[in-house]
Short mmCIF file of C-alpha atoms in Angstrom, two decimals:
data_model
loop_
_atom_site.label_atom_id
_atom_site.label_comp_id
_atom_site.label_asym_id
_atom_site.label_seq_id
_atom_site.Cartn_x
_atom_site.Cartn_y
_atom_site.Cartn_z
CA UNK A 651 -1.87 -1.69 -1.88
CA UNK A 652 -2.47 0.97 -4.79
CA UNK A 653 -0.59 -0.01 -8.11
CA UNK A 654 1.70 1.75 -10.05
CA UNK A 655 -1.49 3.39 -12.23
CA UNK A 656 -3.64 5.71 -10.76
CA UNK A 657 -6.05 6.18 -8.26
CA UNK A 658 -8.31 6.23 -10.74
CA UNK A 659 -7.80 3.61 -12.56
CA UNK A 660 -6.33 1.48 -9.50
CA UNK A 661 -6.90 -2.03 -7.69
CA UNK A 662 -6.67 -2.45 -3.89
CA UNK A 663 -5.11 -5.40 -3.52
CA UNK A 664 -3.69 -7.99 -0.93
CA UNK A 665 0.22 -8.26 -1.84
CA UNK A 666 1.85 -8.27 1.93
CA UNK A 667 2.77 -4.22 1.11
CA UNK A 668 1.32 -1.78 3.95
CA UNK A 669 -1.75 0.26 2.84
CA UNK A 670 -2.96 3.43 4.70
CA UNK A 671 -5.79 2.09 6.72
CA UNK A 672 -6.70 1.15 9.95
CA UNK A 673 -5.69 -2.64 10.68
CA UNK A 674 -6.95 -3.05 14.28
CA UNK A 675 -10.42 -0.73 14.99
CA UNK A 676 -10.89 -0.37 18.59
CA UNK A 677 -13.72 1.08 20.34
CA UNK A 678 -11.58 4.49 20.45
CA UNK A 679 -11.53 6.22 16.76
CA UNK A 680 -8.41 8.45 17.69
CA UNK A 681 -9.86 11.04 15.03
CA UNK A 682 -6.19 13.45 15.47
CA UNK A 683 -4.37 9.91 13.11
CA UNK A 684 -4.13 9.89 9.68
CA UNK A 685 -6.61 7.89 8.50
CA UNK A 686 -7.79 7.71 5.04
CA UNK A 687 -10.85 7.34 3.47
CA UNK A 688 -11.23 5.18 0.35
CA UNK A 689 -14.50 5.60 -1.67
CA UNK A 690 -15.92 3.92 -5.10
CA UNK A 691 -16.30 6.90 -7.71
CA UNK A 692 -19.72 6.14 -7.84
CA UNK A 693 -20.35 6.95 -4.40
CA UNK A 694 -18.47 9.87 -4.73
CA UNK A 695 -20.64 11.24 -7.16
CA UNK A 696 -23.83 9.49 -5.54
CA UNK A 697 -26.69 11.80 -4.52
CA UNK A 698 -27.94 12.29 -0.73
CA UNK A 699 -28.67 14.84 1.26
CA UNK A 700 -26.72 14.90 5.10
CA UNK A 701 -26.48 17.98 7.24
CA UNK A 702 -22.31 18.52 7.83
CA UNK A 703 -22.17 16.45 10.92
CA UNK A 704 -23.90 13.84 9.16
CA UNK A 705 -21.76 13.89 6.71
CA UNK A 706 -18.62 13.72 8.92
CA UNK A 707 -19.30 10.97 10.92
CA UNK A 708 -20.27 8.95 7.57
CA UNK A 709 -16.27 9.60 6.51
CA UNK A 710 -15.11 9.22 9.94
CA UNK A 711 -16.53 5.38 10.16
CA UNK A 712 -15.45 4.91 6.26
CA UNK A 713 -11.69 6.16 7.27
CA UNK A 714 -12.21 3.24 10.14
CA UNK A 715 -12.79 0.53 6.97
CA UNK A 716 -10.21 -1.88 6.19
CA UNK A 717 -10.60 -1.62 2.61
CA UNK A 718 -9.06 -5.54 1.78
CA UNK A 719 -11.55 -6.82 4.24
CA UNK A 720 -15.06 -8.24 3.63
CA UNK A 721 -17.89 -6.61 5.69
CA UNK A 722 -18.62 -9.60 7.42
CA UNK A 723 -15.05 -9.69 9.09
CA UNK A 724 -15.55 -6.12 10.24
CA UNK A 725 -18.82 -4.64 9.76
CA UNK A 726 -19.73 -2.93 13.34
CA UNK A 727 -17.85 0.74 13.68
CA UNK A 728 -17.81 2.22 17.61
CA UNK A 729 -17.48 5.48 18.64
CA UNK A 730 -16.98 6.98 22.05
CA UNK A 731 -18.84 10.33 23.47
CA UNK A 732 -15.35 12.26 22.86
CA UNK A 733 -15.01 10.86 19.29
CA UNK A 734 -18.95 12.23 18.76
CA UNK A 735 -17.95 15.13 20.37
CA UNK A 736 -14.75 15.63 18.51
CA UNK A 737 -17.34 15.56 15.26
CA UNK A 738 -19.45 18.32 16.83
CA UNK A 739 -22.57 15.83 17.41
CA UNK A 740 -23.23 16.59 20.79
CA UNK A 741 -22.39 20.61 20.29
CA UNK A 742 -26.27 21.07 20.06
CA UNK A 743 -28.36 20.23 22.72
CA UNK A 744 -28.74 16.53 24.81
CA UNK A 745 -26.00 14.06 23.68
CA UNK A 746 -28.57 11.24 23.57
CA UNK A 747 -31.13 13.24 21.78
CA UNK A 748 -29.01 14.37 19.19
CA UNK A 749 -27.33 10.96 18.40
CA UNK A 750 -31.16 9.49 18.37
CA UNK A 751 -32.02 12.11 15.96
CA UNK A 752 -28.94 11.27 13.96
CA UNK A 753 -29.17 7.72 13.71
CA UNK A 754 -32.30 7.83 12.43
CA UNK A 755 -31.00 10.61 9.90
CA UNK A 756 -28.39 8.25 8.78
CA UNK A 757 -30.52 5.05 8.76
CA UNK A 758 -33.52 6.10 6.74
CA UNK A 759 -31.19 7.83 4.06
CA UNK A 760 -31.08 6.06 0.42
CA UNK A 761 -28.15 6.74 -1.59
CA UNK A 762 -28.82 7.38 -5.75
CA UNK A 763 -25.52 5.88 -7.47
CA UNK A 764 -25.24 5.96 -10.80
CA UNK A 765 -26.04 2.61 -12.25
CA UNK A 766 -22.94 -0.06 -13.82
CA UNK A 767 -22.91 -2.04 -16.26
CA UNK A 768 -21.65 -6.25 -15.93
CA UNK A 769 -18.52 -4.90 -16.71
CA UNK A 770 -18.30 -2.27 -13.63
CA UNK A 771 -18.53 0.66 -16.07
CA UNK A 772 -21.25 3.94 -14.95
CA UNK A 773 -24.06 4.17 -16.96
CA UNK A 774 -24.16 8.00 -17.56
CA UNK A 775 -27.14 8.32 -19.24
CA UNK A 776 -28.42 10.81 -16.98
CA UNK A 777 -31.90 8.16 -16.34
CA UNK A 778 -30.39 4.77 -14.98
CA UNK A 779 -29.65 4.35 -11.11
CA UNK A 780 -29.68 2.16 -8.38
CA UNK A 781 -31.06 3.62 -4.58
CA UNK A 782 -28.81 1.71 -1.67
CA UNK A 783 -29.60 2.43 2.12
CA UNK A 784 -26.11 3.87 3.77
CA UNK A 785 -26.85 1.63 7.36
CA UNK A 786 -28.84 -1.20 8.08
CA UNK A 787 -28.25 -1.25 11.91
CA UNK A 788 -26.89 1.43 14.24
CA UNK A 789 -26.88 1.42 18.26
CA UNK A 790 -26.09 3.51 21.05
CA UNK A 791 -25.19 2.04 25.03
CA UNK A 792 -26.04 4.87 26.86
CA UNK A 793 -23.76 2.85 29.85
CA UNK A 794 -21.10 3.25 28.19
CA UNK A 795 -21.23 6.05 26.10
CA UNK A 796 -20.94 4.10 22.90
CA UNK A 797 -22.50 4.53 19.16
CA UNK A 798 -21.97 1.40 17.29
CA UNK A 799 -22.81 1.94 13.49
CA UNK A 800 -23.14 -1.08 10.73
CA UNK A 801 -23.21 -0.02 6.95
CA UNK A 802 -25.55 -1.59 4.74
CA UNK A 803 -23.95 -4.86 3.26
CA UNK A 804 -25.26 -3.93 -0.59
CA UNK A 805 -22.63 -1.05 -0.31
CA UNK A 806 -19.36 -3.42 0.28
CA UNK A 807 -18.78 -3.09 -3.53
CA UNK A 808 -18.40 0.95 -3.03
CA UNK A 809 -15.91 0.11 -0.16
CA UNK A 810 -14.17 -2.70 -0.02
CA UNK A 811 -11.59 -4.23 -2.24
CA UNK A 812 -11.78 -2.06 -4.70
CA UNK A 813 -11.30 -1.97 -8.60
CA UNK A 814 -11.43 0.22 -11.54
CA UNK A 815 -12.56 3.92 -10.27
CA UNK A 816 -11.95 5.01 -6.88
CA UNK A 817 -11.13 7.89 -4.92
CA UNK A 818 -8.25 8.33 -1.76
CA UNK A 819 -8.03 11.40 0.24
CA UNK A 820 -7.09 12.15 4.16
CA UNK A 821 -9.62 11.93 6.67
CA UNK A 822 -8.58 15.43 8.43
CA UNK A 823 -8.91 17.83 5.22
CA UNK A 824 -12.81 17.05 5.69
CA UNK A 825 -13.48 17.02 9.50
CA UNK A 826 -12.21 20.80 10.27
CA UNK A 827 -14.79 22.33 7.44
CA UNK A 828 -17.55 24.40 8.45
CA UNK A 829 -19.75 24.15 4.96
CA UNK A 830 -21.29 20.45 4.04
CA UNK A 831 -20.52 21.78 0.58
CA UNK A 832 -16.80 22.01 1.19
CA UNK A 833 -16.62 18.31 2.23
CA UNK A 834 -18.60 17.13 -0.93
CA UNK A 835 -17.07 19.68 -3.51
CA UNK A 836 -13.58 18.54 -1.72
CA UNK A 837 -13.99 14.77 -2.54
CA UNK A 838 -15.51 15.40 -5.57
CA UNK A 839 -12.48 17.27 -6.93
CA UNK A 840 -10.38 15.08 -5.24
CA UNK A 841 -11.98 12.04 -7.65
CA UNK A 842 -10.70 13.75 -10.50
CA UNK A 843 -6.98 15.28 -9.33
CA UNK A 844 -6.08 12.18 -7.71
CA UNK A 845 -3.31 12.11 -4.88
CA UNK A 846 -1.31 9.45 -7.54
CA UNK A 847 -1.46 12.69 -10.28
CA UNK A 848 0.40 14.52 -7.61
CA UNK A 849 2.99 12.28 -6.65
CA UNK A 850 3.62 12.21 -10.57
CA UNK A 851 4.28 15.92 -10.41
CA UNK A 852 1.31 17.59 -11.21
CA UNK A 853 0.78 20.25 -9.33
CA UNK A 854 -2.10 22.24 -10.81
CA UNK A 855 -5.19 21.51 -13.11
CA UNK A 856 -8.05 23.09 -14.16
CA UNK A 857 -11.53 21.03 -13.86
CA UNK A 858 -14.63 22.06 -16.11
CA UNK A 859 -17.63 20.97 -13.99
CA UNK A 860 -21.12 21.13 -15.74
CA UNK A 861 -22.98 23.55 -12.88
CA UNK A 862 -26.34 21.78 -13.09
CA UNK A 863 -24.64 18.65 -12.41
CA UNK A 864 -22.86 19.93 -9.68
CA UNK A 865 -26.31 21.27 -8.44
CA UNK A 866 -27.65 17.54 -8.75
CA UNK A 867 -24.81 16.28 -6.96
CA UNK A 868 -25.30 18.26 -4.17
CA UNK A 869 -29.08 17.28 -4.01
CA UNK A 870 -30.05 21.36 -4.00
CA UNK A 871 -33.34 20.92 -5.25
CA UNK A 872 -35.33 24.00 -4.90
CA UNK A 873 -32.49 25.35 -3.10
CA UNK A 874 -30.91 28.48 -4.22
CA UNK A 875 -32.36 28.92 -7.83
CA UNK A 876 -30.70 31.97 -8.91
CA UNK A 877 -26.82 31.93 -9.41
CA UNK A 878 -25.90 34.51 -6.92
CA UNK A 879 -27.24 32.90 -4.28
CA UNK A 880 -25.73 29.64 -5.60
CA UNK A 881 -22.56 31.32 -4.91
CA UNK A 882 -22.53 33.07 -2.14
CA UNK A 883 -23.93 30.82 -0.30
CA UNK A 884 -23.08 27.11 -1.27
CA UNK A 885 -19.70 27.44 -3.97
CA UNK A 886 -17.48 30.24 -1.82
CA UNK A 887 -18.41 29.17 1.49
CA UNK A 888 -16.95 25.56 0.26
CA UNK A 889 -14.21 26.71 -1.29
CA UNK A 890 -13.15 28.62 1.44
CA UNK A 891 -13.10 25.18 3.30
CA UNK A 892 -11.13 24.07 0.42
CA UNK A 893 -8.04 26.37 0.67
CA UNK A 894 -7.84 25.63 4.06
CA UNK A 895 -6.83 21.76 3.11
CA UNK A 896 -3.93 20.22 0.85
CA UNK A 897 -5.34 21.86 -2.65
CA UNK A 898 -6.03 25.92 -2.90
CA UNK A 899 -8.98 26.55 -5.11
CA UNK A 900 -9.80 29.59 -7.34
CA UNK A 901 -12.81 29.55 -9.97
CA UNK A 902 -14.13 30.97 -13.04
CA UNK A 903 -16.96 31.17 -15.26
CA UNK A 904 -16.38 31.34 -18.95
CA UNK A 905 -19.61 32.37 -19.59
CA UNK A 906 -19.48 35.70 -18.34
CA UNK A 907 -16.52 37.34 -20.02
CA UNK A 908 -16.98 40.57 -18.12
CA UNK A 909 -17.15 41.01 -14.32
CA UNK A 910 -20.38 43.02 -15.13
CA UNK A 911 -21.78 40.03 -17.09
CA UNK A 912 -25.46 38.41 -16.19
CA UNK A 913 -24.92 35.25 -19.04
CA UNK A 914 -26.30 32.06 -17.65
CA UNK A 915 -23.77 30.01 -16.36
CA UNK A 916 -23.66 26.73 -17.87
CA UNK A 917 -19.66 25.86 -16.41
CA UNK A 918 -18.00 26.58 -13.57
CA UNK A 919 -13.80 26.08 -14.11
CA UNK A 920 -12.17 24.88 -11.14
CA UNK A 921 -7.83 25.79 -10.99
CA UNK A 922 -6.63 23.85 -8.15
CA UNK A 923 -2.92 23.53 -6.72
CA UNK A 924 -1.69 21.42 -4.41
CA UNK A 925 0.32 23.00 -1.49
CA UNK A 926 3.52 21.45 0.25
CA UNK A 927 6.66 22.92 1.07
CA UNK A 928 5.21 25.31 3.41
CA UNK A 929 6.06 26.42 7.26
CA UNK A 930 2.74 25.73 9.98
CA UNK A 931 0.52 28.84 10.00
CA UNK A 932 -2.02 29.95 12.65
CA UNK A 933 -4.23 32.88 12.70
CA UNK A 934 -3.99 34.97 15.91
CA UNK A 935 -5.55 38.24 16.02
CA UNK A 936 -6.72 38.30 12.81
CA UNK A 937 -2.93 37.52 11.19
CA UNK A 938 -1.17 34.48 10.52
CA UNK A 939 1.34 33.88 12.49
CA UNK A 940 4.18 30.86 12.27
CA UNK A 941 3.34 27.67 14.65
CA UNK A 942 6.73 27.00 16.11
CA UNK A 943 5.59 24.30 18.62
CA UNK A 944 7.06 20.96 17.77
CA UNK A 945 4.21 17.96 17.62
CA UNK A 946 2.03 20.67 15.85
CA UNK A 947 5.17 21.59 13.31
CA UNK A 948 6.21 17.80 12.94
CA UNK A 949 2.35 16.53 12.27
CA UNK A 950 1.81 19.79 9.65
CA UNK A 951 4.95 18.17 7.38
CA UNK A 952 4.12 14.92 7.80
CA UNK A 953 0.94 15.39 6.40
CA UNK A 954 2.85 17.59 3.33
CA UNK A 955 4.83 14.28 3.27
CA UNK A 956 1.44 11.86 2.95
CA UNK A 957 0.41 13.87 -0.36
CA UNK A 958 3.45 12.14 -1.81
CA UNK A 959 4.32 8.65 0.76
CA UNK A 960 2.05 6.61 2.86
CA UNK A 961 1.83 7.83 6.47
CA UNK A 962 4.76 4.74 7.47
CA UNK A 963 7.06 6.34 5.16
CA UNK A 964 6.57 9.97 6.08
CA UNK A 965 7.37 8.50 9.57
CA UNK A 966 10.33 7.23 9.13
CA UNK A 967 11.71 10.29 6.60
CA UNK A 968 10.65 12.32 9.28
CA UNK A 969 12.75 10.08 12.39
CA UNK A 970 15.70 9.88 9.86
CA UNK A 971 16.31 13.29 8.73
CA UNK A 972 13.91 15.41 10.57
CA UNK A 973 11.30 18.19 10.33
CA UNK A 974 13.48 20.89 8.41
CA UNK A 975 15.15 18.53 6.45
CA UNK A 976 11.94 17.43 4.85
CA UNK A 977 10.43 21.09 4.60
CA UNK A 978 13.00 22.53 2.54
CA UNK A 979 13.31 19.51 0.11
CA UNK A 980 9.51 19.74 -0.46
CA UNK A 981 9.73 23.67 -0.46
CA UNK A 982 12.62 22.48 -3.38
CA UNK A 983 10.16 20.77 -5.41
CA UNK A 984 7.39 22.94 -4.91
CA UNK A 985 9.56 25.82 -6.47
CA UNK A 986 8.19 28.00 -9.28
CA UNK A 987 8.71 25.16 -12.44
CA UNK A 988 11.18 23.13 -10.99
CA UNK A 989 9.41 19.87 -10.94
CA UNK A 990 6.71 20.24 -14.04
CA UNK A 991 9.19 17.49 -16.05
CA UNK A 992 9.76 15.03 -13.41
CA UNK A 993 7.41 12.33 -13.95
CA UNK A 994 8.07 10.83 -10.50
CA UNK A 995 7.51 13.26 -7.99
CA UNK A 996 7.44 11.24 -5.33
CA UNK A 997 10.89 9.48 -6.11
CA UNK A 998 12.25 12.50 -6.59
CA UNK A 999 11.49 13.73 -3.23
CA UNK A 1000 12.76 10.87 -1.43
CA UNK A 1001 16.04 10.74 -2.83
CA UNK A 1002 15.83 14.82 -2.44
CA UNK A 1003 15.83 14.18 1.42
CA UNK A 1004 17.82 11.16 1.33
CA UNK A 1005 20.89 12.97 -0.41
CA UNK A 1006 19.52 16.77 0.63
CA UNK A 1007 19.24 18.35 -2.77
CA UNK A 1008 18.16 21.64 -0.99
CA UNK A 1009 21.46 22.33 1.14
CA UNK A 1010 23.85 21.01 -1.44
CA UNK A 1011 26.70 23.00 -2.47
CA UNK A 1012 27.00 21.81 -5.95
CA UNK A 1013 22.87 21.05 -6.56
CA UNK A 1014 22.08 17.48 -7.11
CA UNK A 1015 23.16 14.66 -9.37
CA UNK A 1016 21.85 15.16 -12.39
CA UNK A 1017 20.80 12.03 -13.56
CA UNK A 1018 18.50 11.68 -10.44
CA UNK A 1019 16.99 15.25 -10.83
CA UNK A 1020 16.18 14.86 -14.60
CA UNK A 1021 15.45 11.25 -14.78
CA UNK A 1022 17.23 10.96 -18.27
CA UNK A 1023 15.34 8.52 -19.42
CA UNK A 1024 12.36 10.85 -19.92
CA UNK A 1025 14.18 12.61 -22.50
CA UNK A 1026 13.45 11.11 -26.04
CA UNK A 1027 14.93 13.10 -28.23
CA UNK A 1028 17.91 11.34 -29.02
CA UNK A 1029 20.33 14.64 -29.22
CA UNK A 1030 19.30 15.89 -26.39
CA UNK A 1031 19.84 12.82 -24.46
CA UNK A 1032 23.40 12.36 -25.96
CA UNK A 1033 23.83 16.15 -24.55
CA UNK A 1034 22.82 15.46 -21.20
CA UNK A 1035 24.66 12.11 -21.01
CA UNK A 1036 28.17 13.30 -22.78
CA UNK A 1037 28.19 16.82 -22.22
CA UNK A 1038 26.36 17.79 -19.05
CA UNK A 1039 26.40 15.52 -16.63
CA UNK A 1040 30.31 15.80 -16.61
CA UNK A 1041 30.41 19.02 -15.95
CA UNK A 1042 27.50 19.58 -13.80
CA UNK A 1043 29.14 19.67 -10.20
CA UNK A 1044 31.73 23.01 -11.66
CA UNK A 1045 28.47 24.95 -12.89
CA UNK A 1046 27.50 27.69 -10.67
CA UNK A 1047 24.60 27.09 -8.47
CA UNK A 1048 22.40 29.82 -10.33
CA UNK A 1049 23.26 27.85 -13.63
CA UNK A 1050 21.89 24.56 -12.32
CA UNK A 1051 18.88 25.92 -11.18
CA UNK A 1052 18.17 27.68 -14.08
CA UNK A 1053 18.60 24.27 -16.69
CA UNK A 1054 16.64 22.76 -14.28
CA UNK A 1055 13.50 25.28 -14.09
CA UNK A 1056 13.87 25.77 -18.00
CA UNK A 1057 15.89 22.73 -19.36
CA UNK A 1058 16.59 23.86 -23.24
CA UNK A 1059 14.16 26.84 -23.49
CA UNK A 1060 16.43 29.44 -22.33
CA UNK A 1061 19.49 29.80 -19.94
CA UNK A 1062 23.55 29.41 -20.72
CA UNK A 1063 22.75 25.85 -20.69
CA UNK A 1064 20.29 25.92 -23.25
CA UNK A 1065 22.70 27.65 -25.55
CA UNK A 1066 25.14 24.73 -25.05
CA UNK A 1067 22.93 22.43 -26.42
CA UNK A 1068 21.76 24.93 -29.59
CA UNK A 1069 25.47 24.85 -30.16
CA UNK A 1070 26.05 21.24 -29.71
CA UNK A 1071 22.65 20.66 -31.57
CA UNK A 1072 23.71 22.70 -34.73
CA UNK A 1073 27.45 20.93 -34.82
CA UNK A 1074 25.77 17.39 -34.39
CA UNK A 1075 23.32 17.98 -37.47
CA UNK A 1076 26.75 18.84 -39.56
CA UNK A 1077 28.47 16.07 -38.78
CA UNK A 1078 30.77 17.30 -35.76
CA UNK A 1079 29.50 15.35 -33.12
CA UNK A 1080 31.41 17.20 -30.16
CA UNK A 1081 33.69 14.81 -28.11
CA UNK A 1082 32.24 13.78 -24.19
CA UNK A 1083 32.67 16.43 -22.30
CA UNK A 1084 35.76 15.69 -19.10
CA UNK A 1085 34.63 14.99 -15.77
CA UNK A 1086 35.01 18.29 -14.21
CA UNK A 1087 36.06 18.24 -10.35
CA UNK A 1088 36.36 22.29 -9.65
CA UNK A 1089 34.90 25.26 -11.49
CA UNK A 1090 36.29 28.36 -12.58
CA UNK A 1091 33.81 30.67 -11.96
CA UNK A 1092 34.71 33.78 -14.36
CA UNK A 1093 36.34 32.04 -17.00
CA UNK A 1094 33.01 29.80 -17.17
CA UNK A 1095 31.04 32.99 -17.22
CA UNK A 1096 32.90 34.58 -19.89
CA UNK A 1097 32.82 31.11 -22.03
CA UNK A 1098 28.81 31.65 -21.32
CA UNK A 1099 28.97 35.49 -22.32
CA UNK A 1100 31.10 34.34 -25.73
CA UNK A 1101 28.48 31.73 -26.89
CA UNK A 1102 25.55 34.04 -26.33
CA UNK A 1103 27.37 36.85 -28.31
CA UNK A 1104 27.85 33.74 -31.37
CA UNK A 1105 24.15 32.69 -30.96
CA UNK A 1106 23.37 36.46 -31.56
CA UNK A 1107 24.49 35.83 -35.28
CA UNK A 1108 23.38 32.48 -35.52
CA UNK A 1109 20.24 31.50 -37.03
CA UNK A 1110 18.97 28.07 -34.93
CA UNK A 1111 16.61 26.25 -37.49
CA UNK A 1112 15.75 23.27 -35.54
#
């Protein structure tokens, strides 16, 4: 399975846990699944040139790898006529002509990979590499309709078993794009925000990526020399592709600080969010429209669901407490701030469904939606322990959602603790608060309206 550090810095390993991967290939690649492609950084960011189909068949027979297995347990990947169909290789002309054109594509092309060091570490000195063929057999039974594929054994180190710097992403964000650009610019991105960064709660990042490197990477050559055809015709095509997967993609150049500017661009910033929490869309005549059908809502969340669980345990949240269940806890944590401080998004969320944080009446229990323990500050952790969490169940609903999208930077909460905060550093450490079973709603807003008329007078140096 993956540890407890991140993608990034992960091991694949055997432990008798379930990872997301195929554990039984048969001749049928049932490309609708969720199957999940595992990659070696340095093949991420490995140079080759392969048209879009090319490249989707390549991820759709690594999503078919069982990454704990050795090659020589499982090194022949088949594929029907519908699966090459379903990857668009027979959409142009004869089906046996094209796959004989392909194969030979795929078979003659070397991979560049940045070279390692006996440690494992990526030389990145820009000159040292190593060239790897991607297959070293490949067939097709014209009988039966069948493309058998074999990768080249000197790239079982890239795939299988799996240590140090390696990348995880979902097989279907890649095969709907129409750009071969969005599927390398997608993994690529995905290398750096890992899926473990979001199921830690981070939501959003910006990426600075060196635009001559990303022209290397994606082997332009010659291609496209000035920048606005760079753009219009390789970046927004992509990231178009992009925003219609997990992650929605904006960019920036920092080297034009005017819309009007001609400055050579030497970075391009990437700001990427993840999306969950969202109701099924579908375009239909030219607006989007809300997919009410039931397999097609039920397979959109549980694919919300894998950013954060593997595909088993999306299953079963799913089976247990159903579609909207689900939906609105993730639209929960999704909300505008509301999980920036949780360090464990993905714990979070399953206790959010498990308990249904998002059609509570009195919010959740506190010490599962703040995780206390991240708190260091040692006064504010008494606070939360002695003087919230007693009364947290009479606070009004608009209360607890405000501490918890701000915690101590503003809100009637927030004043509690300047209060408490101030006493505490003169020696009157307030009593525990009393467990609180009902609320009075206007006396507790008039308590609230008092303190903020005292902090109005009050100078908190602190």
């Amino acid at each position: 399975m993956i540890g407890e550090n991140e993608v990034l810095e992960g091991t694949l390993e055997h432990d008798g846990t379930e990872i997301d991967c195929v554990k039984n290939v048969t001749p049928e690649l049932a490309l609708k699944n969720d199957l999940v492609i595992y990659k070696d950084n340095a093949l991420v960011w490995g140079r080759f040139d392969l048209s879009k189909v090319e490249l989707k068949i390549v991820n759709a027979l690594i999503a078919l790898i069982n990454p704990l297995e050795p090659f020589k347990k499982q090194n022949q990947w088949n594929f029907t006529k519908a699966d090459l169909e379903n990857l668009g290789v027979s959409s142009i002309g004869n089906l046996h002509r094209h796959i004989d054109e392909i194969t030979t594509n795929l078979q003659s092309q070397i991979i560049r990979l940045p070279m390692k060091d006996k440690d494992g570490k990526q030389i990145d000195d820009g000159k040292s590499f190593e060239k790897v063929n991607l297959f070293y057999k490949s067939k097709w039974d014209d009988k039966e309709k069948i493309a058998s594929f074999s990768f080249h054994p000197e790239l079982e180190p890239y795939l299988i078993n799996l240590k140090g710097h390696f990348t995880k992403y979902h097989l279907h964000h890649v095969q709907g794009m129409e750009s071969q650009y969005g599927i390398r610019l997608y993994e690529l991105l995905r290398s750096i925000y890992s899926l473990e960064k979001v199921k830690k709660g981070n939501f959003s990042i910006s990426l600075p990526l060196s635009y001559d490197k990303l022209r290397e990477v994606l082997e332009l050559g010659d291609k496209y020399p000035r920048f606005s055809n760079f753009h219009t015709r390789v970046l927004q095509p992509a990231v178009d592709d992009l925003n219609t997967t997990d992650i929605d993609v904006k960019y920036s150049f920092p080297d034009r600080l005017t819309p009007k500017s001609t400055a050579k661009v030497k970075t391009i910033v990437f700001t990427i969010t993840t999306k969950f929490g969202y109701h099924p869309t579908k375009i239909v005549k030219g607006s989007l429209v809300p997919i009410e059908g039931e397999n097609e809502v039920r397979l959109s969340v549980k694919r919300q669901l894998n950013l954060f669980f593997k595909s088993s345990v999306s299953d079963r949240l799913i089976a247990t407490y159903g579609v909207t269940r689900c939906l609105s806890n993730m639209k929960l944590l999704s909300a505008e701030d509301s999980a920036t401080k949780i360090k464990n998004a993905a714990g979070w969320l399953n206790k959010a469904i498990e308990e249904d944080y998002a059609n509570s009446d009195t919010g959740a229990d506190l010490v599962d939606l703040l995780k206390v323990s991240t708190e260091t500050d040692v006064h504010k952790k008494r606070f939360l322990e002695e003087q919230l969490m007693p009364i947290w169940p009479s606070l009004e609903s608009e209360e607890q959602r405000d501490f918890l999208q701000h915690r101590f930077d503003q809100g009637a909460v927030a004043v509690r603790f300047a209060q408490y905060y101030a006493a505490s550093l003169s020696g009157n450490i307030p009593a525990p608060a009393i467990q609180v079973k009902t609320v009075n709603a206007k006396a507790d807003r008039d308590a609230v309206n008092a303190e903020l008329t005292n902090l109005l007078n009050t100078d908190w140096a602190f």
